[in-house]
Every structure is written in structure tokens, then in C-alpha cells.
Amino acid sequence: MPRIFLYHRQHPFVKCSNLTFKGGKIMIRKSRDKKTQTLWMILLLTMGIFIMGTASDLCLAAKKVKEEAKVIPIGTITVMAPQPGVEITTEKTIIRMDEFKKPGEVRTITDVLTEIGGIDVMRFNPLMASPGDEVSIRGLNEGRMVIEIDGRRINHTGHYGRYIVDWSSLNMDDIESIEIIRGGHSVLHPFAIGGVINIKTKKGKKTDEIKPDVSVKAGYGKFDTYNLSASVNGGTANTVGYSFSASKQETDGYLRNNFQEADSINGHLTFFLPNDATLSLGAKYSDVNYGFPVINDPARADYDPDYPEYFAGRDQLRHIDWPQYAEKNPHWDKHTSYLDGIFQVPIGPGTIKAHGYFTGGRRWTSMYSAMGTFTRE
């Protein structure tokens, strides 16, 4: 009898076989197609693995988004970096002028010192260096510190008993570096309670290049302020170095009669001798004409509305406590000269240094006295 195979309607992988007649009824015996069943099981298993993997990826992505959205407070972060041209050691701070940089223009030494921690500069004229400027280290002014050029002191008496420095007489093009020692622990500077500022000048280079370094600068600003400067620095045949510079600065000033004119010229020659010995000769000259700020009171007949109001009782200059008036044009004219000769030779672990110098100066003052009379001296 032939065998007939049928497939179950609800279970396509179940095969019906062996149809027989028994008692007038058709008897069907089910049989399974193992190959079909295996294929279906593989398909279902693959779909299950895919669904589980997709769900796992979605969970991980959601967790990652949640972690990225979480804000973690980390507090204050301080970023510190050395200032170009400034070397800070445990003993001193060294400022190399050819590398020094700051926001804005560097016109004067006081522009440089204002950038150094622990040093305060009280400026009387913000446009240029002025005889009224005062520098202090850790709150101690120039009367309690030592200010030097090439190791020799330049803050001295002569300003009504004050140990002050006329910063307007120093030419920036003549400066190679500035050394700052804080505190009074230095044996070389026994009079320095607050500290030491040592200004080192350019003295030429030991080189066989004929071409020197030449610099020319000019600038103009508010209140008819301008500055001109030129310098040349070089050497010849590895035996002689030279450095020459000159500058001219003028301003009408912010306050009435607070004009200033400063001219300076500097020259240095260095002879390079055997055994690494050197002999340096230098000369500096400056001429400063400085106008004292005068009373500009609207209640006075000589009031000038082109200038800010300035009343009696204000400090006219840091060492003058009485007022000045516009009628006589109070001012001073000061000439300063520095001559230096420095011989150095290294011996063993140290260096022998001999420094001879001369300082000359003259000041002509035209001003009102504390009694209100005008004098010239």
C-alpha cells in the first residue's frame, strides 16, 4: 500500500505519515522532519542572539551618554608659566632685556620693574620715567635699598636728604640685564635692608663679525609725548667690543606744567685681554628738564580749563610738600655724568674685580619756596 505524507497545518516542521484505515477511520501517525526542525531552531537561536546583542548595545550607549552628561567639579586650576626673559632663583631674579616681554610697550626701566613680584613702583608721570617715580621692595623704599649700575651705587643724597634715583636719566637701550636681590642678607650690599637692584649695562661683544647690531626706535602718544632712540652694539677682531646709544624723550604731561624733557647718551668700550681678562670703560650723560605740577584751581584767576583741576595740599613731588604756581613756570634742569673703569680677571674658582668710577651732577632749580616766594638756585 502506498504511503502518503502530509504536513500538519499548525506545525509545518511536523510531517504526517503512515495513513491507515482502522474501523472505517483514517489513522494518521505523525513523524518529524529532523532537517527542517534543525533549520528552524538555528534561525530562532540566531534571532535571539541578535536581539540580545542589540539590547546590550543600547544599554551601554545609554549608560555612556549618562556618564558624559554627569558634571564633575574639579575646583580651581592654576596654570603657571615663566615670563620670557625672567629667571627666578633662590638667590635673585635676573631679567635679560633682549628676551624680556610683557603686554604693551617697554619704554622705561620702571615699565620692567612693575612686572616683577614684590616690587612696587609709584609713578608720578605714567607717560615716561620721571624724577618723581619711586621704587620699593616689599614695602621698603629707595632709602632702605641699594640701586646700582654695574655694581656701584647710584642712589645718593642731594634730593633734600632723600636717597632717591632719577629713573628718567637711565636709557633702556644701554641696559643688558637687571638683577634683583630681595632682603638684607647680602654681604656685598650691607646697606640694603629691603634689597638690591643692580643694572648691568651693555659693553659690546667679543666677536670677529664686522656687522654690528643696530636698533632705531620711535614712538608717539597722548599729551604730545614722543621718544626717539638709537643704539649700536658689536665688536671687532675678538679684541674690542663696543656699545653706543642715545635717546630723547619729551611730554607735555597730564597735569599742568608737568612737562618733561630727557636726553641721554651712553658709550662703552671693552678690551678682551689674555687669560680671559677684560677692561671695560664706560661713560653716561643725561640732561633732564622737569616741570613741577602747578595749582590749577577754578577759583583762581590763572585757571586753565585745558588741564585737570589740581588743588593746594596735593603732593607736588615726592620730596616737595608745598604748592607751586603757574606764573613763574617752576622746574628743574639736571645734568648727570657717570664714568666707569672695570678690570676683571678670573683666578682659580673666583674673579678679581677692580672698579673705579666717578659721578658728577648739577641741578638748577626754579620754584616757589614754602613761604611762597619764587627762587632760583
XYZ file of N, CA and C in Angstrom, residues 81 88 160 171 173 179 187 203 207 214 235 255 279 289 317 332 340:
51
model
N 53.368 79.769 34.243
C 54.425 79.641 33.230
C 55.443 80.753 33.458
N 64.173 83.208 37.793
C 63.990 83.343 39.238
C 64.708 82.196 39.933
N 67.155 116.873 48.842
C 66.577 117.268 50.122
C 66.712 116.148 51.142
N 68.818 105.146 30.260
C 68.406 104.818 28.898
C 68.211 103.309 28.765
N 68.117 101.449 26.117
C 68.996 100.819 25.127
C 70.384 100.538 25.674
N 69.450 92.688 37.828
C 69.466 91.690 38.894
C 68.767 92.265 40.122
N 75.957 90.050 51.803
C 77.179 90.584 52.408
C 77.787 91.668 51.519
N 78.211 96.234 27.109
C 79.626 96.601 26.996
C 80.257 96.109 25.701
N 83.618 89.308 19.289
C 83.243 88.703 18.024
C 84.193 89.171 16.925
N 72.247 96.973 15.109
C 71.785 98.363 15.081
C 70.290 98.393 15.371
N 81.477 94.344 17.935
C 82.869 94.127 18.301
C 83.718 93.967 17.055
N 49.190 116.636 33.924
C 48.886 117.797 34.753
C 49.513 119.058 34.162
N 88.895 94.660 30.287
C 88.943 96.034 30.765
C 87.819 96.799 30.077
N 65.070 117.965 32.056
C 64.353 119.204 32.369
C 62.943 118.806 32.789
N 55.586 116.860 44.351
C 56.638 115.918 44.012
C 56.906 115.169 45.296
N 63.010 122.125 37.224
C 64.441 121.961 37.471
C 65.107 121.457 36.200
N 83.099 105.132 34.339
C 83.437 103.854 34.965
C 84.617 103.205 34.261
